[in-house]
Amino acid sequence: MWGHLYSKGRFLGFKRGQRNQHEHTALIQLENVSSKEETNYYLGKRIAYLYRAPTAKNGSKFRCIWGRVTRPHGNSGVVRAKFRHNLPPRAMGSAVRVMMYPSNI
């Protein structure tokens, strides 16, 4: 049986302080990851946010924004990620794919 080339994650929101929000850094909750130590495997991995657009481009209505895991955030398995284009606010709470490459083993 073949496995996936990705694991699931959830886009929680943007990095923020008490008053300011920094949209250039997204917070991603990784599936089945619950500690800071477990996030080390995912550092540097690529993330894909897939969404459906109303018009087709290159024969498909699906589009993708690529990003990369940069560092852990807190102690509960959340990571920070930077995307080529900032994720739209309507994406909060939606699923992302955390690819199993590039490998750092």
N, CA, C and O atoms as a printed pandas DataFrame, in Angstrom:
     atom_number atom_name residue_name chain_id  residue_number  x_coord  y_coord  z_coord
0              1         N          MET        A               1    0.846   -1.182    0.000
1              2        CA          MET        A               1    0.000    0.000    0.000
2              3         C          MET        A               1    0.885    1.237    0.000
3              4         O          MET        A               1    1.845    1.322    0.767
4              5         N          TRP        A               2    0.561    2.194   -0.862
5              6        CA          TRP        A               2    1.363    3.392   -0.992
6              7         C          TRP        A               2    0.842    4.467   -0.062
7              8         O          TRP        A               2   -0.365    4.601    0.136
8              9         N          GLY        A               3    1.757    5.231    0.506
9             10        CA          GLY        A               3    1.380    6.334    1.377
10            11         C          GLY        A               3    1.320    7.641    0.611
11            12         O          GLY        A               3    1.668    7.705   -0.568
12            13         N          HIS        A               4    0.880    8.664    1.288
13            14        CA          HIS        A               4    0.828    9.988    0.684
14            15         C          HIS        A               4    2.211   10.626    0.697
15            16         O          HIS        A               4    3.070   10.254    1.496
16            17         N          LEU        A               5    2.415   11.577   -0.183
17            18        CA          LEU        A               5    3.632   12.380   -0.163
18            19         C          LEU        A               5    3.479   13.592    0.743
19            20         O          LEU        A               5    4.358   14.453    0.785
20            21         N          TYR        A               6    2.374   13.665    1.463
21            22        CA          TYR        A               6    2.147   14.815    2.326
22            23         C          TYR        A               6    1.378   14.390    3.573
23            24         O          TYR        A               6    0.732   13.342    3.600
24            25         N          SER        A               7    1.463   15.223    4.597
25            26        CA          SER        A               7    0.610   15.064    5.765
26            27         C          SER        A               7   -0.267   16.305    5.854
27            28         O          SER        A               7   -0.005   17.302    5.181
28            29         N          LYS        A               8   -1.293   16.251    6.670
29            30        CA          LYS        A               8   -2.251   17.338    6.728
30            31         C          LYS        A               8   -1.867   18.353    7.800
31            32         O          LYS        A               8   -1.211   18.033    8.792
32            33         N          GLY        A               9   -2.290   19.558    7.568
33            34        CA          GLY        A               9   -2.126   20.631    8.537
34            35         C          GLY        A               9   -3.312   21.565    8.448
35            36         O          GLY        A               9   -4.132   21.453    7.538
36            37         N          ARG        A              10   -3.405   22.492    9.395
37            38        CA          ARG        A              10   -4.517   23.436    9.424
38            39         C          ARG        A              10   -3.941   24.829    9.608
39            40         O          ARG        A              10   -3.113   25.054   10.491
40            41         N          PHE        A              11   -4.382   25.772    8.767
41            42        CA          PHE        A              11   -3.950   27.167    8.860
42            43         C          PHE        A              11   -4.749   27.851    9.968
43            44         O          PHE        A              11   -5.956   28.051    9.837
44            45         N          LEU        A              12   -4.066   28.208   11.063
45            46        CA          LEU        A              12   -4.750   28.766   12.227
46            47         C          LEU        A              12   -4.956   30.272   12.120
47            48         O          LEU        A              12   -5.992   30.792   12.536
48            49         N          GLY        A              13   -3.983   30.963   11.570
49            50        CA          GLY        A              13   -4.044   32.415   11.516
50            51         C          GLY        A              13   -2.641   32.940   11.263
51            52         O          GLY        A              13   -1.756   32.202   10.831
52            53         N          PHE        A              14   -2.451   34.222   11.537
53            54        CA          PHE        A              14   -1.156   34.844   11.312
54            55         C          PHE        A              14   -0.428   35.056   12.630
55            56         O          PHE        A              14   -1.044   35.100   13.695
56            57         N          LYS        A              15    0.895   35.188   12.542
57            58        CA          LYS        A              15    1.683   35.544   13.717
58            59         C          LYS        A              15    1.225   36.916   14.190
59            60         O          LYS        A              15    1.015   37.818   13.379
60            61         N          ARG        A              16    1.071   37.071   15.489
61            62        CA          ARG        A              16    0.574   38.347   15.994
62            63         C          ARG        A              16    1.038   38.588   17.409
63            64         O          ARG        A              16    1.407   37.667   18.138
64            65         N          GLY        A              17    1.009   39.851   17.774
65            66        CA          GLY        A              17    1.206   40.252   19.149
66            67         C          GLY        A              17   -0.148   40.616   19.723
67            68         O          GLY        A              17   -1.188   40.232   19.187
68            69         N          GLN        A              18   -0.125   41.351   20.803
69            70        CA          GLN        A              18   -1.394   41.733   21.417
70            71         C          GLN        A              18   -2.168   42.697   20.527
71            72         O          GLN        A              18   -3.398   42.661   20.488
72            73         N          ARG        A              19   -1.448   43.555   19.816
73            74        CA          ARG        A              19   -2.112   44.579   19.014
74            75         C          ARG        A              19   -1.836   44.473   17.521
75            76         O          ARG        A              19   -2.669   44.887   16.715
76            77         N          ASN        A              20   -0.695   43.934   17.136
77            78        CA          ASN        A              20   -0.304   43.922   15.727
78            79         C          ASN        A              20   -0.300   42.512   15.168
79            80         O          ASN        A              20    0.063   41.558   15.856
80            81         N          GLN        A              21   -0.710   42.390   13.909
81            82        CA          GLN        A              21   -0.721   41.110   13.208
82            83         C          GLN        A              21    0.267   41.171   12.055
83            84         O          GLN        A              21    0.322   42.164   11.329
84            85         N          HIS        A              22    1.054   40.099   11.884
85            86        CA          HIS        A              22    2.073   40.061   10.844
86            87         C          HIS        A              22    1.663   39.013    9.811
87            88         O          HIS        A              22    1.853   37.814   10.019
88            89         N          GLU        A              23    1.103   39.477    8.706
89            90        CA          GLU        A              23    0.531   38.569    7.714
90            91         C          GLU        A              23    1.570   37.801    6.926
91            92         O          GLU        A              23    1.224   36.851    6.225
92            93         N          HIS        A              24    2.849   38.188    7.021
93            94        CA          HIS        A              24    3.873   37.486    6.244
94            95         C          HIS        A              24    4.249   36.147    6.862
95            96         O          HIS        A              24    4.986   35.378    6.245
96            97         N          THR        A              25    3.766   35.850    8.059
97            98        CA          THR        A              25    4.060   34.578    8.717
98            99         C          THR        A              25    2.755   33.913    9.142
99           100         O          THR        A              25    1.975   34.485    9.904
100          101         N          ALA        A              26    2.529   32.708    8.645
101          102        CA          ALA        A              26    1.315   31.958    8.954
102          103         C          ALA        A              26    1.603   30.931   10.052
103          104         O          ALA        A              26    2.721   30.428   10.160
104          105         N          LEU        A              27    0.593   30.624   10.859
105          106        CA          LEU        A              27    0.696   29.588   11.887
106          107         C          LEU        A              27   -0.047   28.352   11.407
107          108         O          LEU        A              27   -1.216   28.423   11.028
108          109         N          ILE        A              28    0.649   27.213   11.428
109          110        CA          ILE        A              28    0.100   25.956   10.916
110          111         C          ILE        A              28    0.117   24.919   12.036
111          112         O          ILE        A              28    1.157   24.669   12.644
112          113         N          GLN        A              29   -1.050   24.314   12.304
113          114        CA          GLN        A              29   -1.129   23.196   13.251
114          115         C          GLN        A              29   -0.961   21.906   12.465
115          116         O          GLN        A              29   -1.759   21.616   11.574
116          117         N          LEU        A              30    0.065   21.131   12.782
117          118        CA          LEU        A              30    0.347   19.888   12.072
118          119         C          LEU        A              30   -0.455   18.737   12.681
119          120         O          LEU        A              30   -0.623   18.655   13.898
120          121         N          GLU        A              31   -0.943   17.861   11.820
121          122        CA          GLU        A              31   -1.734   16.717   12.279
122          123         C          GLU        A              31   -0.835   15.712   12.998
123          124         O          GLU        A              31    0.255   15.401   12.520
124          125         N          ASN        A              32   -1.285   15.210   14.134
125          126        CA          ASN        A              32   -0.576   14.209   14.948
126          127         C          ASN        A              32    0.764   14.715   15.463
127          128         O          ASN        A              32    1.669   13.915   15.702
128          129         N          VAL        A              33    0.910   16.016   15.637
129          130        CA          VAL        A              33    2.117   16.603   16.219
130          131         C          VAL        A              33    1.670   17.430   17.417
131          132         O          VAL        A              33    0.832   18.322   17.286
132          133         N          SER        A              34    2.237   17.128   18.595
133          134        CA          SER        A              34    1.753   17.804   19.799
134          135         C          SER        A              34    2.858   18.362   20.686
135          136         O          SER        A              34    2.585   18.763   21.817
136          137         N          SER        A              35    4.100   18.398   20.203
137          138        CA          SER        A              35    5.170   18.980   21.012
138          139         C          SER        A              35    6.186   19.669   20.122
139          140         O          SER        A              35    6.254   19.416   18.919
140          141         N          LYS        A              36    6.965   20.533   20.725
141          142        CA          LYS        A              36    7.974   21.278   19.973
142          143         C          LYS        A              36    9.036   20.344   19.401
143          144         O          LYS        A              36    9.539   20.585   18.303
144          145         N          GLU        A              37    9.382   19.290   20.123
145          146        CA          GLU        A              37   10.410   18.354   19.656
146          147         C          GLU        A              37    9.959   17.623   18.388
147          148         O          GLU        A              37   10.772   17.357   17.503
148          149         N          GLU        A              38    8.668   17.297   18.300
149          150        CA          GLU        A              38    8.153   16.588   17.130
150          151         C          GLU        A              38    8.142   17.463   15.881
151          152         O          GLU        A              38    8.097   16.938   14.769
152          153         N          THR        A              39    8.180   18.782   16.040
153          154        CA          THR        A              39    8.152   19.665   14.871
154          155         C          THR        A              39    9.494   19.721   14.156
155          156         O          THR        A              39    9.556   20.181   13.016
156          157         N          ASN        A              40   10.573   19.264   14.792
157          158        CA          ASN        A              40   11.901   19.365   14.176
158          159         C          ASN        A              40   11.960   18.657   12.834
159          160         O          ASN        A              40   12.671   19.107   11.937
160          161         N          TYR        A              41   11.232   17.563   12.675
161          162        CA          TYR        A              41   11.235   16.827   11.408
162          163         C          TYR        A              41   10.683   17.684   10.270
163          164         O          TYR        A              41   11.114   17.547    9.125
164          165         N          TYR        A              42    9.737   18.562   10.579
165          166        CA          TYR        A              42    9.028   19.316    9.549
166          167         C          TYR        A              42    9.721   20.617    9.160
167          168         O          TYR        A              42    9.292   21.270    8.209
168          169         N          LEU        A              43   10.768   21.011    9.858
169          170        CA          LEU        A              43   11.433   22.282    9.547
170          171         C          LEU        A              43   12.045   22.220    8.152
171          172         O          LEU        A              43   12.788   21.290    7.840
172          173         N          GLY        A              44   11.737   23.200    7.318
173          174        CA          GLY        A              44   12.220   23.237    5.943
174          175         C          GLY        A              44   11.328   22.539    4.946
175          176         O          GLY        A              44   11.554   22.646    3.741
176          177         N          LYS        A              45   10.304   21.814    5.423
177          178        CA          LYS        A              45    9.407   21.123    4.500
178          179         C          LYS        A              45    8.526   22.134    3.777
179          180         O          LYS        A              45    8.254   23.220    4.289
180          181         N          ARG        A              46    8.083   21.758    2.575
181          182        CA          ARG        A              46    7.246   22.641    1.776
182          183         C          ARG        A              46    5.776   22.431    2.105
183          184         O          ARG        A              46    5.350   21.325    2.439
184          185         N          ILE        A              47    5.008   23.516    2.006
185          186        CA          ILE        A              47    3.576   23.489    2.313
186          187         C          ILE        A              47    2.819   23.985    1.087
187          188         O          ILE        A              47    3.245   24.934    0.429
188          189         N          ALA        A              48    1.703   23.343    0.784
189          190        CA          ALA        A              48    0.860   23.764   -0.325
190          191         C          ALA        A              48   -0.535   24.089    0.205
191          192         O          ALA        A              48   -1.163   23.268    0.873
192          193         N          TYR        A              49   -1.011   25.300   -0.102
193          194        CA          TYR        A              49   -2.397   25.666    0.181
194          195         C          TYR        A              49   -3.148   25.609   -1.144
195          196         O          TYR        A              49   -2.911   26.425   -2.035
196          197         N          LEU        A              50   -4.054   24.643   -1.269
197          198        CA          LEU        A              50   -4.829   24.454   -2.497
198          199         C          LEU        A              50   -6.196   25.109   -2.332
199          200         O          LEU        A              50   -6.832   25.000   -1.284
200          201         N          TYR        A              51   -6.634   25.790   -3.389
201          202        CA          TYR        A              51   -7.956   26.390   -3.358
202          203         C          TYR        A              51   -8.562   26.352   -4.751
203          204         O          TYR        A              51   -7.857   26.160   -5.742
204          205         N          ARG        A              52   -9.856   26.534   -4.815
205          206        CA          ARG        A              52  -10.577   26.484   -6.078
206          207         C          ARG        A              52  -10.967   27.901   -6.476
207          208         O          ARG        A              52  -11.589   28.626   -5.699
208          209         N          ALA        A              53  -10.597   28.287   -7.687
209          210        CA          ALA        A              53  -10.910   29.612   -8.212
210          211         C          ALA        A              53  -12.115   29.531   -9.147
211          212         O          ALA        A              53  -12.418   28.456   -9.666
212          213         N          PRO        A              54  -12.809   30.653   -9.371
213          214        CA          PRO        A              54  -13.994   30.603  -10.225
214          215         C          PRO        A              54  -13.696   30.372  -11.706
215          216         O          PRO        A              54  -14.529   29.816  -12.421
216          217         N          THR        A              55  -12.525   30.789  -12.171
217          218        CA          THR        A              55  -12.192   30.616  -13.589
218          219         C          THR        A              55  -11.017   29.662  -13.739
219          220         O          THR        A              55  -10.153   29.575  -12.866
220          221         N          ALA        A              56  -11.000   28.954  -14.848
221          222        CA          ALA        A              56   -9.940   27.967  -15.093
222          223         C          ALA        A              56   -8.698   28.654  -15.650
223          224         O          ALA        A              56   -8.783   29.566  -16.473
224          225         N          LYS        A              57   -7.539   28.189  -15.176
225          226        CA          LYS        A              57   -6.248   28.625  -15.703
226          227         C          LYS        A              57   -5.458   27.373  -15.999
227          228         O          LYS        A              57   -5.345   26.494  -15.144
228          229         N          ASN        A              58   -4.905   27.277  -17.203
229          230        CA          ASN        A              58   -4.172   26.086  -17.622
230          231         C          ASN        A              58   -5.031   24.827  -17.514
231          232         O          ASN        A              58   -4.529   23.746  -17.205
232          233         N          GLY        A              59   -6.330   24.979  -17.772
233          234        CA          GLY        A              59   -7.215   23.826  -17.785
234          235         C          GLY        A              59   -7.685   23.340  -16.437
235          236         O          GLY        A              59   -8.268   22.259  -16.352
236          237         N          SER        A              60   -7.451   24.105  -15.360
237          238        CA          SER        A              60   -7.854   23.656  -14.033
238          239         C          SER        A              60   -8.348   24.839  -13.214
239          240         O          SER        A              60   -7.829   25.950  -13.329
240          241         N          LYS        A              61   -9.357   24.587  -12.386
241          242        CA          LYS        A              61   -9.836   25.633  -11.481
242          243         C          LYS        A              61   -9.084   25.622  -10.151
243          244         O          LYS        A              61   -9.278   26.512   -9.322
244          245         N          PHE        A              62   -8.233   24.628   -9.946
245          246        CA          PHE        A              62   -7.467   24.552   -8.702
246          247         C          PHE        A              62   -6.191   25.364   -8.827
247          248         O          PHE        A              62   -5.508   25.326   -9.850
248          249         N          ARG        A              63   -5.883   26.098   -7.768
249          250        CA          ARG        A              63   -4.639   26.860   -7.717
250          251         C          ARG        A              63   -3.949   26.579   -6.401
251          252         O          ARG        A              63   -4.544   26.032   -5.473
252          253         N          CYS        A              64   -2.680   26.964   -6.333
253          254        CA          CYS        A              64   -1.861   26.579   -5.184
254          255         C          CYS        A              64   -0.961   27.740   -4.793
255          256         O          CYS        A              64   -0.415   28.431   -5.653
256          257         N          ILE        A              65   -0.808   27.952   -3.482
257          258        CA          ILE        A              65    0.180   28.885   -2.954
258          259         C          ILE        A              65    1.189   28.051   -2.172
259          260         O          ILE        A              65    0.822   27.322   -1.250
260          261         N          TRP        A              66    2.461   28.162   -2.547
261          262        CA          TRP        A              66    3.516   27.371   -1.921
262          263         C          TRP        A              66    4.178   28.146   -0.801
263          264         O          TRP        A              66    4.301   29.369   -0.857
264          265         N          GLY        A              67    4.606   27.406    0.231
265          266        CA          GLY        A              67    5.317   28.005    1.347
266          267         C          GLY        A              67    6.294   27.003    1.931
267          268         O          GLY        A              67    6.488   25.910    1.399
268          269         N          ARG        A              68    6.912   27.404    3.050
269          270        CA          ARG        A              68    7.920   26.566    3.683
270          271         C          ARG        A              68    7.833   26.727    5.198
271          272         O          ARG        A              68    7.631   27.833    5.700
272          273         N          VAL        A              69    7.987   25.624    5.921
273          274        CA          VAL        A              69    8.014   25.667    7.387
274          275         C          VAL        A              69    9.327   26.303    7.816
275          276         O          VAL        A              69   10.397   25.885    7.373
276          277         N          THR        A              70    9.248   27.314    8.678
277          278        CA          THR        A              70   10.454   28.035    9.071
278          279         C          THR        A              70   10.929   27.699   10.483
279          280         O          THR        A              70   12.131   27.557   10.708
280          281         N          ARG        A              71   10.008   27.569   11.438
281          282        CA          ARG        A              71   10.413   27.316   12.832
282          283         C          ARG        A              71    9.199   26.921   13.657
283          284         O          ARG        A              71    8.066   27.109   13.215
284          285         N          PRO        A              72    9.419   26.371   14.860
285          286        CA          PRO        A              72    8.278   26.046   15.725
286          287         C          PRO        A              72    7.650   27.321   16.291
287          288         O          PRO        A              72    8.264   28.388   16.270
288          289         N          HIS        A              73    6.433   27.199   16.793
289          290        CA          HIS        A              73    5.742   28.310   17.431
290          291         C          HIS        A              73    5.086   27.766   18.697
291          292         O          HIS        A              73    4.081   27.059   18.625
292          293         N          GLY        A              74    5.644   28.089   19.831
293          294        CA          GLY        A              74    5.096   27.597   21.087
294          295         C          GLY        A              74    5.515   26.159   21.354
295          296         O          GLY        A              74    6.471   25.658   20.762
296          297         N          ASN        A              75    4.790   25.503   22.253
297          298        CA          ASN        A              75    5.162   24.168   22.723
298          299         C          ASN        A              75    4.174   23.084   22.332
299          300         O          ASN        A              75    4.294   21.958   22.816
300          301         N          SER        A              76    3.192   23.378   21.469
301          302        CA          SER        A              76    2.116   22.420   21.244
302          303         C          SER        A              76    2.020   21.923   19.809
303          304         O          SER        A              76    0.938   21.525   19.377
304          305         N          GLY        A              77    3.116   21.932   19.059
305          306        CA          GLY        A              77    3.095   21.355   17.729
306          307         C          GLY        A              77    2.674   22.305   16.626
307          308         O          GLY        A              77    2.392   21.864   15.512
308          309         N          VAL        A              78    2.624   23.600   16.910
309          310        CA          VAL        A              78    2.321   24.596   15.883
310          311         C          VAL        A              78    3.642   25.080   15.290
311          312         O          VAL        A              78    4.631   25.227   16.009
312          313         N          VAL        A              79    3.661   25.328   13.980
313          314        CA          VAL        A              79    4.862   25.833   13.325
314          315         C          VAL        A              79    4.542   27.141   12.611
315          316         O          VAL        A              79    3.387   27.430   12.298
316          317         N          ARG        A              80    5.586   27.924   12.361
317          318        CA          ARG        A              80    5.454   29.126   11.549
318          319         C          ARG        A              80    5.857   28.787   10.123
319          320         O          ARG        A              80    6.741   27.961    9.894
320          321         N          ALA        A              81    5.207   29.427    9.177
321          322        CA          ALA        A              81    5.501   29.179    7.775
322          323         C          ALA        A              81    5.439   30.485    7.006
323          324         O          ALA        A              81    4.655   31.379    7.325
324          325         N          LYS        A              82    6.283   30.577    5.986
325          326        CA          LYS        A              82    6.252   31.732    5.084
326          327         C          LYS        A              82    5.850   31.241    3.708
327          328         O          LYS        A              82    6.378   30.243    3.218
328          329         N          PHE        A              83    4.914   31.945    3.084
329          330        CA          PHE        A              83    4.416   31.584    1.765
330          331         C          PHE        A              83    4.901   32.596    0.735
331          332         O          PHE        A              83    5.203   33.742    1.067
332          333         N          ARG        A              84    4.972   32.154   -0.529
333          334        CA          ARG        A              84    5.422   33.047   -1.602
334          335         C          ARG        A              84    4.521   34.259   -1.710
335          336         O          ARG        A              84    5.001   35.375   -1.907
336          337         N          HIS        A              85    3.213   34.050   -1.582
337          338        CA          HIS        A              85    2.248   35.134   -1.461
338          339         C          HIS        A              85    1.532   34.893   -0.141
339          340         O          HIS        A              85    1.220   33.750    0.194
340          341         N          ASN        A              86    1.270   35.949    0.606
341          342        CA          ASN        A              86    0.592   35.782    1.887
342          343         C          ASN        A              86   -0.737   35.068    1.682
343          344         O          ASN        A              86   -1.434   35.298    0.694
344          345         N          LEU        A              87   -1.078   34.193    2.634
345          346        CA          LEU        A              87   -2.350   33.483    2.535
346          347         C          LEU        A              87   -3.496   34.467    2.753
347          348         O          LEU        A              87   -3.364   35.397    3.549
348          349         N          PRO        A              88   -4.622   34.278    2.056
349          350        CA          PRO        A              88   -5.764   35.175    2.254
350          351         C          PRO        A              88   -6.451   34.892    3.588
351          352         O          PRO        A              88   -6.436   33.753    4.054
352          353         N          PRO        A              89   -7.047   35.898    4.205
353          354        CA          PRO        A              89   -7.713   35.676    5.497
354          355         C          PRO        A              89   -8.835   34.644    5.437
355          356         O          PRO        A              89   -9.112   33.982    6.437
356          357         N          ARG        A              90   -9.490   34.495    4.274
357          358        CA          ARG        A              90  -10.581   33.522    4.170
358          359         C          ARG        A              90  -10.060   32.100    4.291
359          360         O          ARG        A              90  -10.853   31.173    4.456
360          361         N          ALA        A              91   -8.739   31.901    4.212
361          362        CA          ALA        A              91   -8.159   30.567    4.329
362          363         C          ALA        A              91   -8.014   30.110    5.778
363          364         O          ALA        A              91   -7.686   28.947    6.014
364          365         N          MET        A              92   -8.246   30.984    6.752
365          366        CA          MET        A              92   -8.087   30.602    8.156
366          367         C          MET        A              92   -9.001   29.428    8.489
367          368         O          MET        A              92  -10.195   29.456    8.192
368          369         N          GLY        A              93   -8.439   28.415    9.097
369          370        CA          GLY        A              93   -9.198   27.223    9.458
370          371         C          GLY        A              93   -9.208   26.165    8.377
371          372         O          GLY        A              93   -9.709   25.064    8.606
372          373         N          SER        A              94   -8.670   26.463    7.206
373          374        CA          SER        A              94   -8.713   25.492    6.119
374          375         C          SER        A              94   -7.472   24.602    6.132
375          376         O          SER        A              94   -6.501   24.872    6.839
376          377         N          ALA        A              95   -7.527   23.542    5.342
377          378        CA          ALA        A              95   -6.465   22.534    5.337
378          379         C          ALA        A              95   -5.322   22.946    4.416
379          380         O          ALA        A              95   -5.527   23.603    3.395
380          381         N          VAL        A              96   -4.122   22.547    4.799
381          382        CA          VAL        A              96   -2.944   22.692    3.945
382          383         C          VAL        A              96   -2.258   21.337    3.874
383          384         O          VAL        A              96   -2.476   20.473    4.723
384          385         N          ARG        A              97   -1.430   21.159    2.857
385          386        CA          ARG        A              97   -0.663   19.924    2.716
386          387         C          ARG        A              97    0.789   20.208    3.056
387          388         O          ARG        A              97    1.409   21.098    2.473
388          389         N          VAL        A              98    1.330   19.450    4.002
389          390        CA          VAL        A              98    2.737   19.570    4.370
390          391         C          VAL        A              98    3.473   18.439    3.662
391          392         O          VAL        A              98    3.321   17.273    4.027
392          393         N          MET        A              99    4.266   18.778    2.656
393          394        CA          MET        A              99    4.931   17.781    1.835
394          395         C          MET        A              99    6.076   17.116    2.608
395          396         O          MET        A              99    6.671   17.723    3.498
396          397         N          MET        A             100    6.366   15.886    2.260
397          398        CA          MET        A             100    7.432   15.134    2.939
398          399         C          MET        A             100    8.795   15.403    2.301
399          400         O          MET        A             100    9.729   14.629    2.510
400          401         N          TYR        A             101    8.925   16.459    1.546
401          402        CA          TYR        A             101   10.204   16.823    0.920
402          403         C          TYR        A             101   10.375   18.323    1.097
403          404         O          TYR        A             101    9.375   19.022    1.264
404          405         N          PRO        A             102   11.589   18.849    1.067
405          406        CA          PRO        A             102   12.847   18.131    0.913
406          407         C          PRO        A             102   13.212   17.356    2.178
407          408         O          PRO        A             102   12.891   17.776    3.289
408          409         N          SER        A             103   13.882   16.226    1.995
409          410        CA          SER        A             103   14.244   15.385    3.133
410          411         C          SER        A             103   15.528   15.894    3.775
411          412         O          SER        A             103   16.475   16.263    3.080
412          413         N          ASN        A             104   15.554   15.911    5.104
413          414        CA          ASN        A             104   16.770   16.320    5.803
414          415         C          ASN        A             104   17.324   15.190    6.653
415          416         O          ASN        A             104   18.040   15.427    7.626
416          417         N          ILE        A             105   16.990   13.958    6.283
417          418        CA          ILE        A             105   17.505   12.785    7.017
418          419         C          ILE        A             105   18.880   12.427    6.477
419          420         O          ILE        A             105   19.500   11.473    6.948
